[in-house]
Amino acid sequence: MEPGNNTQFSEFFLLGFSADPELQPLIFGLFFSMYLIAVFGNLIIILVTISDSHLHTPMYFFVSNLSFVDICFTSTTIPKMLKNIQTQSKVITYEGCIIQVYFYIFFAGLDDFLLTVMAYDRFVAICHPLHYTVIMNLRLCGLLVLVPWTMSAMNSLLQSLMVLKLTFCREVEIPHFFCELNQMVQLACSDTFLNDMVMYLESVLLAGGPFAGIIYSYSKIVSSIRKISSTQGKFKAFSTCASHLSVVLLFYCTSLGVYLSSAATHSSHSSATASVMYTVVTPMLNPFIYSLRNKDIKRSLKRVCGIVGIKRPTVLGQMKCP
């Protein structure tokens, strides 16, 4: 690289999961399948919420935004890994690595913020049902999406610029399947104290803050549900946030699992394997959670499926949705 960039090389090497050539087709097939399911599953959620006017509500506006972010999140890392396996190359350019770090932090932060926004939406719907449409107006919904995008962009830009100031010497092998920020900082041969402090503060403020917001929202939701006298009313109120709660638990449990596994084993390979859970598996499962546990989404899917069956009878015959 240029001397002004404080580096003496132009590329990193992503070691991935295994160097065994016999395992590469299996890894490729597994991740390609999960990537397709994640992309098409989230794309279906977006198309259904757009096409069905019954889903033009704040809740599904946030759901479609989360699906879009999940598509982008998986597309930040998986395509490059698949390309490296196919070309039998572990190389990623220095610029490509910085770009991957930027978008990975950006979309991971957006996921976290959007889950908090969706928790607030459920809080208003359950705790203030009579004022829901007034509070969750179009302007507020726009702000609740715009602010997370802005904050995530600023945070990822800060982290990426700080990586640019690091000096990397000879050891440029990243024991991961993508350019993970912490792994890059550990490879630096210059002082990383400031990077470590910023990462720590970012984890506390931008990860702990949204999590605290979710906990607060659900504490109020639980308190409101307990005041409902009928069992049927309690079940109906809880069912409106069951899908979101499932996604929150999946996201934070997998993230916590990655942290604990890396802290306990100090193995980069274990950390890379565990990170698959929240980088690929979570975005892949989110559409299933919202489609299987949500009556509105299932009803809309059947309606769309029914329209396709009516419009194309000569090709599909008597098409019926399950």
Short mmCIF file of C-alpha atoms in Angstrom, two decimals:
data_model
loop_
_atom_site.label_atom_id
_atom_site.label_comp_id
_atom_site.label_asym_id
_atom_site.label_seq_id
_atom_site.Cartn_x
_atom_site.Cartn_y
_atom_site.Cartn_z
CA MET A 1 0.00 0.00 0.00
CA GLU A 2 0.93 3.68 -0.15
CA PRO A 3 3.18 4.81 2.72
CA GLY A 4 0.52 7.34 3.72
CA ASN A 5 -1.80 4.48 4.61
CA ASN A 6 0.76 3.07 7.08
CA THR A 7 0.66 -0.40 5.54
CA GLN A 8 3.18 -2.49 3.65
CA PHE A 9 0.79 -4.75 1.72
CA SER A 10 -2.31 -4.63 -0.40
CA GLU A 11 -4.33 -7.67 0.68
CA PHE A 12 -5.48 -9.89 3.53
CA PHE A 13 -6.01 -13.64 3.58
CA LEU A 14 -9.32 -14.99 4.90
CA LEU A 15 -8.60 -18.45 6.31
CA GLY A 16 -12.29 -19.41 6.55
CA PHE A 17 -13.42 -22.59 8.31
CA SER A 18 -11.18 -25.30 6.93
CA ALA A 19 -8.20 -25.69 4.62
CA ASP A 20 -9.25 -29.24 3.68
CA PRO A 21 -10.06 -29.23 -0.08
CA GLU A 22 -12.55 -32.09 0.35
CA LEU A 23 -14.70 -29.99 2.69
CA GLN A 24 -14.88 -26.95 0.40
CA PRO A 25 -17.78 -28.23 -1.78
CA LEU A 26 -19.77 -29.06 1.36
CA ILE A 27 -19.12 -25.63 2.90
CA PHE A 28 -19.96 -23.93 -0.40
CA GLY A 29 -23.24 -25.83 -0.78
CA LEU A 30 -24.28 -25.23 2.82
CA PHE A 31 -23.65 -21.49 2.80
CA PHE A 32 -25.03 -21.02 -0.71
CA SER A 33 -28.27 -22.70 0.36
CA MET A 34 -28.56 -20.64 3.56
CA TYR A 35 -27.81 -17.45 1.64
CA LEU A 36 -30.52 -18.14 -0.95
CA ILE A 37 -33.06 -18.96 1.77
CA ALA A 38 -32.18 -15.77 3.68
CA VAL A 39 -32.39 -13.53 0.61
CA PHE A 40 -35.57 -14.98 -0.90
CA GLY A 41 -37.29 -15.39 2.47
CA ASN A 42 -36.73 -11.76 3.43
CA LEU A 43 -37.56 -10.63 -0.09
CA ILE A 44 -40.93 -12.38 0.12
CA ILE A 45 -41.67 -10.59 3.41
CA ILE A 46 -40.88 -7.24 1.75
CA LEU A 47 -43.00 -7.96 -1.33
CA VAL A 48 -45.95 -9.18 0.75
CA THR A 49 -45.94 -6.11 3.00
CA ILE A 50 -45.76 -3.82 -0.05
CA SER A 51 -48.46 -5.59 -2.08
CA ASP A 52 -51.02 -6.05 0.70
CA SER A 53 -52.67 -2.79 1.85
CA HIS A 54 -53.74 -4.50 5.09
CA LEU A 55 -50.07 -4.62 6.08
CA HIS A 56 -49.43 -0.91 5.51
CA THR A 57 -49.04 -0.31 9.24
CA PRO A 58 -46.08 0.88 11.37
CA MET A 59 -45.38 -2.65 12.61
CA TYR A 60 -44.97 -4.14 9.12
CA PHE A 61 -43.15 -1.04 7.90
CA PHE A 62 -40.47 -1.86 10.48
CA VAL A 63 -40.61 -5.58 9.64
CA SER A 64 -39.96 -4.87 5.95
CA ASN A 65 -37.06 -2.58 6.90
CA LEU A 66 -35.60 -5.35 9.08
CA SER A 67 -35.91 -7.81 6.18
CA PHE A 68 -34.12 -5.40 3.83
CA VAL A 69 -31.31 -4.92 6.37
CA ASP A 70 -31.00 -8.71 6.82
CA ILE A 71 -30.59 -9.16 3.05
CA CYS A 72 -27.84 -6.54 3.01
CA PHE A 73 -26.24 -7.97 6.17
CA THR A 74 -25.80 -11.45 4.72
CA SER A 75 -24.76 -10.03 1.35
CA THR A 76 -21.87 -8.19 3.02
CA THR A 77 -19.98 -11.38 3.88
CA ILE A 78 -21.36 -14.52 2.22
CA PRO A 79 -20.91 -13.72 -1.52
CA LYS A 80 -17.21 -12.97 -1.02
CA MET A 81 -16.73 -16.18 0.94
CA LEU A 82 -18.50 -18.20 -1.77
CA LYS A 83 -16.37 -16.55 -4.46
CA ASN A 84 -13.17 -17.38 -2.57
CA ILE A 85 -14.20 -21.03 -2.26
CA GLN A 86 -15.13 -21.25 -5.93
CA THR A 87 -11.89 -19.63 -7.13
CA GLN A 88 -9.83 -21.47 -4.48
CA SER A 89 -8.46 -18.15 -3.29
CA LYS A 90 -8.38 -16.71 0.22
CA VAL A 91 -7.42 -13.20 -0.85
CA ILE A 92 -9.35 -10.03 -0.11
CA THR A 93 -7.88 -6.63 -0.96
CA TYR A 94 -7.10 -4.10 1.75
CA GLU A 95 -9.76 -1.74 0.36
CA GLY A 96 -12.26 -4.59 0.11
CA CYS A 97 -11.59 -5.55 3.71
CA ILE A 98 -12.19 -1.99 4.96
CA ILE A 99 -15.42 -1.79 2.93
CA GLN A 100 -16.57 -5.11 4.37
CA VAL A 101 -15.83 -3.92 7.92
CA TYR A 102 -17.82 -0.72 7.27
CA PHE A 103 -20.95 -2.42 5.95
CA TYR A 104 -20.80 -5.27 8.45
CA ILE A 105 -20.79 -2.85 11.40
CA PHE A 106 -23.38 -0.68 9.64
CA PHE A 107 -25.98 -3.41 9.08
CA ALA A 108 -25.30 -5.19 12.38
CA GLY A 109 -25.96 -1.93 14.21
CA LEU A 110 -29.09 -1.32 12.12
CA ASP A 111 -30.42 -4.76 13.08
CA ASP A 112 -29.97 -3.89 16.75
CA PHE A 113 -31.60 -0.45 16.45
CA LEU A 114 -34.56 -1.71 14.40
CA LEU A 115 -35.31 -4.41 16.96
CA THR A 116 -35.46 -1.66 19.59
CA VAL A 117 -37.75 0.46 17.40
CA MET A 118 -40.04 -2.53 16.90
CA ALA A 119 -40.12 -3.11 20.68
CA TYR A 120 -41.22 0.52 21.14
CA ASP A 121 -43.93 0.00 18.50
CA ARG A 122 -45.28 -3.02 20.42
CA PHE A 123 -45.08 -1.02 23.67
CA VAL A 124 -47.27 1.73 22.21
CA ALA A 125 -49.69 -0.78 20.64
CA ILE A 126 -50.25 -2.69 23.90
CA CYS A 127 -49.85 0.02 26.55
CA HIS A 128 -51.53 2.87 24.63
CA PRO A 129 -53.86 1.16 22.13
CA LEU A 130 -56.34 4.06 21.86
CA HIS A 131 -53.57 6.52 20.95
CA TYR A 132 -51.54 4.15 18.77
CA THR A 133 -52.42 5.69 15.39
CA VAL A 134 -51.84 9.19 16.76
CA ILE A 135 -48.47 8.40 18.35
CA MET A 136 -47.14 6.14 15.57
CA ASN A 137 -47.79 8.63 12.79
CA LEU A 138 -45.99 8.72 9.46
CA ARG A 139 -43.52 11.38 10.59
CA LEU A 140 -42.49 9.49 13.73
CA CYS A 141 -42.14 6.20 11.83
CA GLY A 142 -39.87 7.91 9.34
CA LEU A 143 -37.73 9.36 12.12
CA LEU A 144 -37.56 5.99 13.92
CA VAL A 145 -35.99 4.53 10.78
CA LEU A 146 -33.89 7.52 9.72
CA VAL A 147 -32.17 7.97 13.11
CA PRO A 148 -30.88 4.34 13.27
CA TRP A 149 -29.59 4.59 9.69
CA THR A 150 -27.75 7.81 10.54
CA MET A 151 -26.30 6.57 13.84
CA SER A 152 -25.17 3.26 12.33
CA ALA A 153 -23.54 5.05 9.39
CA MET A 154 -21.63 7.39 11.70
CA ASN A 155 -20.49 4.57 13.97
CA SER A 156 -19.31 2.33 11.13
CA LEU A 157 -17.55 5.27 9.49
CA LEU A 158 -15.70 6.05 12.75
CA GLN A 159 -14.63 2.43 13.23
CA SER A 160 -13.46 2.11 9.61
CA LEU A 161 -11.45 5.34 9.71
CA MET A 162 -9.74 4.19 12.88
CA VAL A 163 -8.73 0.92 11.21
CA LEU A 164 -7.18 2.94 8.37
CA LYS A 165 -4.74 4.48 10.88
CA LEU A 166 -3.42 1.09 12.00
CA THR A 167 -0.14 -0.34 10.78
CA PHE A 168 -0.16 -3.95 9.57
CA CYS A 169 3.20 -5.69 9.16
CA ARG A 170 3.70 -9.27 8.06
CA GLU A 171 0.94 -11.30 9.68
CA VAL A 172 -2.07 -10.53 7.48
CA GLU A 173 -4.02 -13.78 7.83
CA ILE A 174 -7.50 -13.32 9.29
CA PRO A 175 -8.76 -16.55 10.93
CA HIS A 176 -12.34 -15.84 9.89
CA PHE A 177 -14.57 -16.05 6.82
CA PHE A 178 -14.92 -12.25 6.63
CA CYS A 179 -13.04 -9.14 7.76
CA GLU A 180 -14.15 -8.94 11.37
CA LEU A 181 -13.15 -5.72 13.15
CA ASN A 182 -11.71 -7.29 16.29
CA GLN A 183 -9.62 -9.76 14.27
CA MET A 184 -8.16 -6.93 12.18
CA VAL A 185 -7.26 -4.89 15.25
CA GLN A 186 -5.49 -7.92 16.76
CA LEU A 187 -3.36 -8.24 13.61
CA ALA A 188 -2.09 -4.66 13.86
CA CYS A 189 1.52 -4.12 14.98
CA SER A 190 0.88 -0.52 16.01
CA ASP A 191 -0.77 0.74 19.20
CA THR A 192 -4.44 -0.32 19.30
CA PHE A 193 -5.40 1.18 22.68
CA LEU A 194 -7.66 3.83 21.13
CA ASN A 195 -9.31 1.26 18.85
CA ASP A 196 -9.97 -1.03 21.79
CA MET A 197 -11.48 1.80 23.83
CA VAL A 198 -13.75 2.89 20.98
CA MET A 199 -14.90 -0.70 20.39
CA TYR A 200 -15.62 -1.07 24.11
CA LEU A 201 -17.60 2.18 24.30
CA GLU A 202 -19.44 1.30 21.10
CA SER A 203 -20.44 -2.06 22.57
CA VAL A 204 -21.71 -0.43 25.77
CA LEU A 205 -23.57 2.47 24.16
CA LEU A 206 -24.77 1.16 20.79
CA ALA A 207 -25.40 -2.45 21.86
CA GLY A 208 -26.25 -2.06 25.53
CA GLY A 209 -28.43 1.01 24.93
CA PRO A 210 -30.84 -0.65 22.47
CA PHE A 211 -30.94 -3.79 24.61
CA ALA A 212 -31.90 -1.68 27.65
CA GLY A 213 -34.62 -0.07 25.54
CA ILE A 214 -36.01 -3.48 24.61
CA ILE A 215 -35.96 -4.62 28.25
CA TYR A 216 -37.76 -1.44 29.34
CA SER A 217 -40.41 -1.78 26.60
CA TYR A 218 -41.15 -5.39 27.46
CA SER A 219 -41.25 -4.70 31.19
CA LYS A 220 -44.02 -2.19 30.50
CA ILE A 221 -45.73 -4.62 28.12
CA VAL A 222 -45.71 -7.40 30.72
CA SER A 223 -47.03 -4.98 33.33
CA SER A 224 -49.90 -3.97 31.03
CA ILE A 225 -50.74 -7.56 30.08
CA ARG A 226 -50.93 -8.55 33.74
CA LYS A 227 -53.64 -5.93 34.26
CA ILE A 228 -55.89 -7.55 31.64
CA SER A 229 -58.55 -9.57 33.44
CA SER A 230 -59.42 -12.22 30.83
CA THR A 231 -57.04 -15.00 29.82
CA GLN A 232 -58.08 -14.62 26.19
CA GLY A 233 -57.26 -10.91 26.30
CA LYS A 234 -53.83 -11.62 27.77
CA PHE A 235 -53.11 -14.20 25.08
CA LYS A 236 -54.25 -11.88 22.29
CA ALA A 237 -52.09 -9.02 23.61
CA PHE A 238 -49.02 -11.24 23.98
CA SER A 239 -49.49 -12.82 20.53
CA THR A 240 -49.03 -9.41 18.88
CA CYS A 241 -45.41 -9.28 20.04
CA ALA A 242 -44.57 -13.00 20.03
CA SER A 243 -42.82 -12.86 16.64
CA HIS A 244 -40.73 -9.87 17.58
CA LEU A 245 -39.80 -11.38 20.94
CA SER A 246 -38.68 -14.57 19.17
CA VAL A 247 -36.44 -12.58 16.81
CA VAL A 248 -34.99 -10.56 19.72
CA LEU A 249 -34.16 -13.71 21.67
CA LEU A 250 -32.60 -15.31 18.59
CA PHE A 251 -30.49 -12.22 17.81
CA TYR A 252 -29.20 -11.58 21.32
CA CYS A 253 -28.75 -15.23 22.31
CA THR A 254 -26.64 -15.95 19.22
CA SER A 255 -24.62 -12.73 19.73
CA LEU A 256 -24.05 -13.64 23.37
CA GLY A 257 -23.10 -17.17 22.32
CA VAL A 258 -20.44 -15.80 19.97
CA TYR A 259 -19.00 -13.60 22.70
CA LEU A 260 -18.95 -16.36 25.32
CA SER A 261 -17.47 -18.95 22.96
CA SER A 262 -14.64 -16.63 21.90
CA ALA A 263 -13.98 -15.56 25.50
CA ALA A 264 -14.00 -19.11 26.86
CA THR A 265 -11.96 -20.89 24.19
CA HIS A 266 -9.79 -18.03 22.87
CA SER A 267 -10.04 -19.88 19.56
CA SER A 268 -10.55 -17.86 16.39
CA HIS A 269 -11.94 -20.93 14.63
CA SER A 270 -14.60 -21.37 17.32
CA SER A 271 -15.47 -17.70 17.08
CA ALA A 272 -15.83 -17.91 13.29
CA THR A 273 -18.08 -20.96 13.57
CA ALA A 274 -20.23 -19.35 16.26
CA SER A 275 -20.56 -16.09 14.31
CA VAL A 276 -22.35 -18.00 11.55
CA MET A 277 -25.36 -18.05 13.88
CA TYR A 278 -25.99 -14.32 13.83
CA THR A 279 -24.51 -13.48 10.41
CA VAL A 280 -26.36 -16.16 8.43
CA VAL A 281 -28.70 -18.29 10.52
CA THR A 282 -30.56 -15.43 12.24
CA PRO A 283 -31.36 -13.52 8.98
CA MET A 284 -32.37 -16.86 7.44
CA LEU A 285 -34.79 -17.74 10.26
CA ASN A 286 -36.39 -14.30 10.68
CA PRO A 287 -38.77 -14.67 7.68
CA PHE A 288 -39.92 -18.08 8.96
CA ILE A 289 -40.60 -16.65 12.41
CA TYR A 290 -42.69 -13.81 11.00
CA SER A 291 -44.53 -16.00 8.51
CA LEU A 292 -45.21 -18.98 10.75
CA ARG A 293 -46.04 -17.11 13.97
CA ASN A 294 -47.90 -14.17 12.43
CA LYS A 295 -51.49 -14.56 11.25
CA ASP A 296 -51.45 -11.36 9.19
CA ILE A 297 -48.40 -12.45 7.18
CA LYS A 298 -49.82 -15.96 6.65
CA ARG A 299 -53.15 -14.50 5.54
CA SER A 300 -51.41 -12.16 3.10
CA LEU A 301 -49.26 -14.99 1.71
CA LYS A 302 -52.40 -17.04 1.07
CA ARG A 303 -54.09 -14.04 -0.54
CA VAL A 304 -51.12 -13.41 -2.85
CA CYS A 305 -50.89 -17.13 -3.61
CA GLY A 306 -54.58 -17.18 -4.42
CA ILE A 307 -54.24 -14.23 -6.80
CA VAL A 308 -51.41 -15.99 -8.65
CA GLY A 309 -53.56 -19.10 -8.92
CA ILE A 310 -56.46 -17.11 -10.38
CA LYS A 311 -54.35 -15.18 -12.86
CA ARG A 312 -52.51 -18.25 -14.20
CA PRO A 313 -55.06 -21.10 -14.27
CA THR A 314 -53.88 -22.50 -17.58
CA VAL A 315 -50.34 -22.98 -16.27
CA LEU A 316 -50.89 -23.78 -12.62
CA GLY A 317 -54.36 -25.29 -12.80
CA GLN A 318 -56.29 -25.41 -9.59
CA MET A 319 -53.51 -23.93 -7.49
CA LYS A 320 -54.16 -23.94 -3.78
CA CYS A 321 -52.10 -22.56 -0.95
CA PRO A 322 -51.57 -24.77 2.04
#
